[in-house]
Amino acid sequence: MNPAQKKVLKRLLWLLLASPAIAVIAFTLYFRAALFYDTQSPVQVLSILKPHLQLLMPEGDGPHPLIVSFHGCGGMTDYILPRAQILADAGYAVLEVDSFTGRDIDIGEACAGTDFQGGERAGDVLVALEHARTIPDIDHKRMFLKG
């Protein structure tokens, strides 16, 4: 093998070995929000969510079963509250959790997976369930998640 061929072979070998590292770096940069989101305390999360929580209560005396409802990546669309009202009319209390408004999250970025991550949603779920325990007339043994 002549020196020119060795040089080409070395470059190809380097490229082959470097490609996975380059891919990992590119992936990390693109999905950095998913991999390295800022953690917040439950008190901070509740302060973000609470102004945008919507509680629909059924008629009649409680305690009522509760559905804690979470929107998808499209945010609080026009059909969410009418569907929640159907559940309230059927005897369920419904707590609608808006995870985006208090964080000023862009729906397009959320749906692309770059602006709102599973860890943040998991925090919202835990905080919403804990907050639900403070709501009068809720049957804490019959709380459900939707969304």
XYZ file of N, CA and C in Angstrom:
441
model
N 0.858 -1.161 0.000
C 0.000 0.000 0.000
C 0.912 1.234 0.000
N 0.637 2.139 -0.914
C 1.475 3.333 -1.011
C 1.037 4.377 0.028
N 1.851 5.411 0.252
C 1.546 6.416 1.273
C 0.220 7.149 1.034
N -0.142 7.407 -0.200
C -1.399 8.093 -0.493
C -2.588 7.231 -0.092
N -2.516 5.943 -0.369
C -3.589 5.030 0.008
C -3.714 4.923 1.531
N -2.561 4.901 2.209
C -2.578 4.852 3.669
C -3.242 6.107 4.254
N -2.948 7.241 3.622
C -3.525 8.491 4.095
C -5.052 8.485 3.948
N -5.520 8.011 2.779
C -6.966 7.917 2.541
C -7.593 6.931 3.520
N -6.955 5.808 3.729
C -7.464 4.797 4.656
C -7.541 5.351 6.084
N -6.517 6.105 6.504
C -6.534 6.712 7.837
C -7.701 7.688 7.968
N -7.953 8.495 6.942
C -9.054 9.456 6.981
C -10.404 8.738 7.040
N -10.549 7.677 6.261
C -11.794 6.913 6.293
C -12.003 6.253 7.648
N -10.933 5.723 8.215
C -11.015 5.098 9.525
C -11.378 6.139 10.589
N -10.750 7.311 10.527
C -11.066 8.379 11.468
C -12.524 8.796 11.342
N -12.987 8.965 10.107
C -14.376 9.345 9.871
C -15.325 8.285 10.411
N -15.005 7.024 10.179
C -15.833 5.921 10.672
C -15.890 5.920 12.195
N -14.769 6.163 12.850
C -14.730 6.168 14.310
C -15.363 7.436 14.895
N -15.250 8.540 14.186
C -15.782 9.810 14.696
C -17.279 9.965 14.460
N -17.841 9.261 13.504
C -19.256 9.431 13.166
C -20.193 9.223 14.348
N -20.031 8.177 15.132
C -20.943 8.027 16.280
C -20.825 9.181 17.273
N -19.616 9.653 17.505
C -19.439 10.779 18.426
C -20.101 12.032 17.879
N -19.973 12.271 16.601
C -20.602 13.430 15.973
C -22.124 13.311 16.076
N -22.644 12.114 15.866
C -24.093 11.900 15.960
C -24.587 12.149 17.381
N -23.854 11.690 18.376
C -24.244 11.903 19.774
C -24.230 13.390 20.114
N -23.215 14.094 19.664
C -23.138 15.531 19.928
C -24.303 16.261 19.256
N -24.581 15.925 18.016
C -25.690 16.572 17.303
C -27.023 16.276 17.993
N -27.239 15.030 18.384
C -28.464 14.645 19.088
C -28.592 15.415 20.393
N -27.514 15.497 21.155
C -27.529 16.194 22.441
C -27.843 17.671 22.263
N -27.252 18.295 21.268
C -27.520 19.709 21.035
C -28.976 19.931 20.626
N -29.492 19.065 19.770
C -30.866 19.235 19.301
C -31.876 18.984 20.417
N -31.631 17.956 21.219
C -32.578 17.579 22.269
C -32.086 17.978 23.664
N -31.287 19.038 23.759
C -30.730 19.434 25.047
C -31.823 19.735 26.080
N -32.950 20.287 25.634
C -34.027 20.580 26.593
C -34.575 19.294 27.196
N -34.626 18.232 26.400
C -35.144 16.957 26.896
C -34.159 16.299 27.848
N -32.888 16.472 27.584
C -31.882 15.780 28.364
C -31.462 16.544 29.619
N -31.556 17.859 29.574
C -31.015 18.672 30.656
C -31.995 19.753 31.116
N -33.285 19.407 31.258
C -34.255 20.418 31.671
C -33.980 20.841 33.102
N -34.384 22.062 33.413
C -34.217 22.591 34.765
C -35.235 21.940 35.686
N -34.762 21.467 36.816
C -35.689 20.887 37.780
C -36.228 22.005 38.670
N -37.457 21.853 39.094
C -38.104 22.837 39.950
C -38.721 22.115 41.129
N -38.841 22.826 42.224
C -39.463 22.250 43.405
C -40.967 22.122 43.175
N -41.638 21.268 43.935
C -43.101 21.172 43.821
C -43.797 22.510 44.063
N -43.281 23.324 44.972
C -43.876 24.642 45.231
C -43.768 25.520 43.990
N -42.616 25.489 43.313
C -42.438 26.267 42.085
C -43.376 25.781 40.988
N -43.494 24.468 40.848
C -44.366 23.913 39.809
C -45.817 24.306 40.085
N -46.254 24.200 41.336
C -47.629 24.576 41.665
C -47.875 26.058 41.382
N -46.888 26.901 41.659
C -47.075 28.333 41.401
C -47.202 28.611 39.897
N -46.611 27.769 39.076
C -46.734 27.904 37.623
C -48.101 27.397 37.160
N -48.528 26.264 37.707
C -49.756 25.616 37.241
C -51.031 26.219 37.831
N -51.011 26.573 39.104
C -52.244 26.906 39.818
C -53.086 27.996 39.155
N -52.497 29.073 38.637
C -53.351 30.096 38.008
C -54.097 29.593 36.765
N -53.669 28.462 36.226
C -54.246 27.966 34.976
C -55.001 26.652 35.157
N -55.143 26.190 36.396
C -55.944 24.996 36.670
C -57.415 25.340 36.524
N -58.183 24.419 35.975
C -59.630 24.620 35.862
C -60.326 23.409 36.468
N -61.165 23.684 37.449
C -61.888 22.629 38.156
C -63.352 22.678 37.767
N -63.863 21.571 37.280
C -65.285 21.435 36.983
C -65.850 20.428 37.975
N -66.878 20.840 38.702
C -67.476 19.983 39.714
C -68.860 19.533 39.259
N -69.210 18.292 39.542
C -70.559 17.825 39.213
C -71.560 18.411 40.199
N -72.811 18.358 39.841
C -73.857 18.805 40.755
C -74.024 17.776 41.857
N -74.554 18.224 42.965
C -74.834 17.312 44.073
C -73.723 17.322 45.105
N -74.058 16.661 46.219
C -73.114 16.592 47.322
C -71.992 15.614 47.005
N -70.800 15.937 47.494
C -69.648 15.060 47.331
C -69.567 14.087 48.483
N -68.524 13.348 48.584
C -67.326 13.485 47.759
C -67.499 12.861 46.371
N -66.835 13.477 45.404
C -66.918 13.035 44.004
C -65.594 12.413 43.563
N -65.667 11.422 42.688
C -64.415 10.944 42.089
C -63.819 12.067 41.238
N -62.501 12.070 41.116
C -61.812 13.139 40.397
C -61.008 12.583 39.237
N -61.103 13.250 38.114
C -60.237 12.968 36.967
C -59.291 14.149 36.823
N -58.004 13.889 36.948
C -56.993 14.924 36.710
C -56.579 14.756 35.252
N -56.882 15.777 34.458
C -56.769 15.680 33.009
C -55.630 16.551 32.481
N -54.826 15.964 31.601
C -53.681 16.655 31.005
C -53.850 16.710 29.495
N -53.602 17.878 28.934
C -53.684 18.049 27.488
C -52.482 17.404 26.800
N -52.579 17.261 25.487
C -51.460 16.760 24.700
C -50.550 17.892 24.267
N -49.713 17.629 23.273
C -48.745 18.641 22.848
C -49.415 19.821 22.158
N -50.691 19.702 21.834
C -51.415 20.812 21.220
C -51.939 21.826 22.224
N -51.720 21.583 23.502
C -52.149 22.519 24.530
C -53.640 22.420 24.810
N -54.170 23.459 25.418
C -55.581 23.506 25.806
C -56.427 23.881 24.591
N -56.752 22.888 23.802
C -57.537 23.113 22.588
C -59.003 23.372 22.932
N -59.764 23.798 21.940
C -61.168 24.184 22.145
C -62.062 23.038 22.623
N -61.682 21.806 22.363
C -62.564 20.696 22.719
C -62.314 20.156 24.123
N -61.272 20.586 24.802
C -60.926 20.001 26.095
C -61.982 20.313 27.161
N -62.354 21.561 27.314
C -63.334 21.904 28.354
C -64.725 21.346 28.077
N -65.216 21.342 26.829
C -66.511 20.682 26.596
C -66.486 19.191 26.947
N -65.387 18.520 26.669
C -65.292 17.100 27.050
C -65.237 16.944 28.562
N -64.543 17.867 29.226
C -64.493 17.828 30.687
C -65.888 18.039 31.270
N -66.670 18.892 30.636
C -68.032 19.147 31.111
C -68.898 17.890 30.986
N -68.687 17.122 29.937
C -69.411 15.848 29.781
C -69.102 14.930 30.965
N -67.830 14.888 31.365
C -67.449 14.062 32.516
C -68.056 14.601 33.805
N -68.078 15.928 33.962
C -68.690 16.525 35.154
C -70.185 16.220 35.195
N -70.838 16.280 34.039
C -72.267 15.961 33.966
C -72.533 14.497 34.319
N -71.522 13.656 34.140
C -71.652 12.237 34.467
C -71.295 11.937 35.923
N -70.964 12.997 36.693
C -70.724 12.796 38.113
C -69.272 12.855 38.553
N -68.366 13.166 37.657
C -66.950 13.256 37.995
C -66.539 14.718 38.161
N -65.712 14.986 39.157
C -65.019 16.265 39.210
C -63.849 16.146 38.226
N -63.534 17.220 37.547
C -62.437 17.195 36.567
C -61.518 18.371 36.851
N -60.246 18.077 37.032
C -59.230 19.109 37.186
C -58.404 19.136 35.902
N -58.603 20.181 35.111
C -57.848 20.342 33.864
C -56.542 21.056 34.173
N -55.440 20.440 33.802
C -54.113 20.982 34.067
C -53.533 21.525 32.767
N -53.265 22.818 32.752
C -52.641 23.471 31.600
C -51.151 23.608 31.899
N -50.368 22.746 31.302
C -48.929 22.743 31.562
C -48.164 23.799 30.772
N -48.790 24.385 29.754
C -48.047 25.266 28.852
C -48.166 26.748 29.167
N -49.361 27.237 29.496
C -49.587 28.676 29.590
C -48.653 29.344 30.597
N -48.526 28.784 31.778
C -47.668 29.375 32.804
C -46.194 29.331 32.472
N -45.834 28.459 31.548
C -44.429 28.348 31.139
C -44.161 29.048 29.808
N -45.201 29.599 29.209
C -45.081 30.261 27.906
C -44.440 29.320 26.873
N -44.984 28.106 26.815
C -44.428 27.076 25.924
C -45.055 27.179 24.546
N -44.227 27.125 23.542
C -44.665 27.139 22.150
C -45.168 25.746 21.776
N -46.389 25.678 21.283
C -47.006 24.389 20.954
C -46.194 23.634 19.906
N -45.705 24.341 18.898
C -44.902 23.685 17.858
C -43.655 23.043 18.426
N -42.991 23.736 19.333
C -41.787 23.186 19.953
C -42.128 22.015 20.872
N -43.259 22.123 21.570
C -43.668 21.031 22.451
C -43.960 19.773 21.639
N -44.661 19.933 20.513
C -44.991 18.774 19.687
C -43.752 18.190 19.020
N -42.737 19.018 18.805
C -41.480 18.530 18.224
C -40.619 17.833 19.275
N -41.008 17.965 20.531
C -40.261 17.304 21.597
C -39.075 18.090 22.113
N -39.019 19.386 21.811
C -37.853 20.162 22.230
C -38.156 21.183 23.317
N -39.421 21.432 23.659
C -39.744 22.519 24.584
C -40.441 22.062 25.859
N -40.893 20.840 25.943
C -41.570 20.347 27.141
C -41.319 18.855 27.216
N -40.783 18.406 28.344
C -40.297 17.030 28.408
C -41.045 16.191 29.434
N -40.811 14.908 29.365
C -41.492 13.966 30.250
C -41.248 14.225 31.724
N -40.045 14.636 32.071
C -39.751 14.941 33.468
C -40.584 16.100 33.984
N -40.788 17.091 33.130
C -41.628 18.214 33.511
C -43.083 17.776 33.660
N -43.554 16.939 32.739
C -44.937 16.449 32.828
C -45.100 15.588 34.064
N -44.121 14.762 34.378
C -44.209 13.925 35.575
C -44.314 14.792 36.824
N -43.558 15.888 36.868
C -43.669 16.823 37.984
C -45.049 17.440 38.066
N -45.608 17.777 36.896
C -46.965 18.335 36.865
C -47.980 17.335 37.417
N -47.831 16.068 37.056
C -48.758 15.028 37.522
C -48.695 14.925 39.050
N -47.481 14.835 39.581
C -47.346 14.693 41.035
C -47.896 15.906 41.776
N -47.594 17.095 41.274
C -48.069 18.317 41.930
C -49.593 18.428 41.819
N -50.149 18.100 40.658
C -51.598 18.181 40.477
C -52.324 17.193 41.397
N -51.796 15.993 41.531
C -52.418 15.014 42.433
C -52.344 15.486 43.880
N -51.219 16.036 44.274
C -51.085 16.531 45.638
C -52.022 17.717 45.873
N -52.123 18.598 44.897
C -53.043 19.734 45.011
C -54.494 19.247 45.088
N -54.821 18.212 44.335
C -56.191 17.685 44.321
C -56.620 17.216 45.703
N -55.677 16.784 46.507
C -56.010 16.326 47.863
C -56.492 17.471 48.752
N -56.271 18.712 48.328
C -56.701 19.866 49.123
C -58.074 20.385 48.692
N -58.635 19.825 47.623
C -59.910 20.313 47.099
C -61.055 19.675 47.894
N -61.954 20.489 48.442
C -63.097 19.932 49.182
C -64.011 19.109 48.266
N -64.694 18.153 48.858
C -65.684 17.321 48.176
C -65.101 16.385 47.122
N -63.817 16.043 47.252
C -63.184 15.083 46.346
C -62.958 13.785 47.112
N -63.298 12.680 46.482
C -63.039 11.358 47.047
C -61.589 10.988 46.703
N -60.715 11.111 47.668
C -59.289 10.901 47.418
C -58.930 9.447 47.117
N -59.873 8.546 47.340
C -59.623 7.144 47.009
C -60.043 6.825 45.577
N -60.660 7.786 44.927
C -61.103 7.588 43.528
C -60.617 8.768 42.680
N -59.290 8.836 42.520
C -58.688 9.859 41.667
C -58.041 9.149 40.480
N -58.273 9.706 39.298
C -57.814 9.084 38.052
C -57.032 10.099 37.225
N -56.135 9.590 36.398
C -55.393 10.442 35.463
C -55.919 10.229 34.053
N -55.970 11.317 33.291
C -56.378 11.249 31.882
C -55.450 12.142 31.089
N -55.036 11.633 29.927
C -54.231 12.467 29.039
C -52.887 11.873 28.758
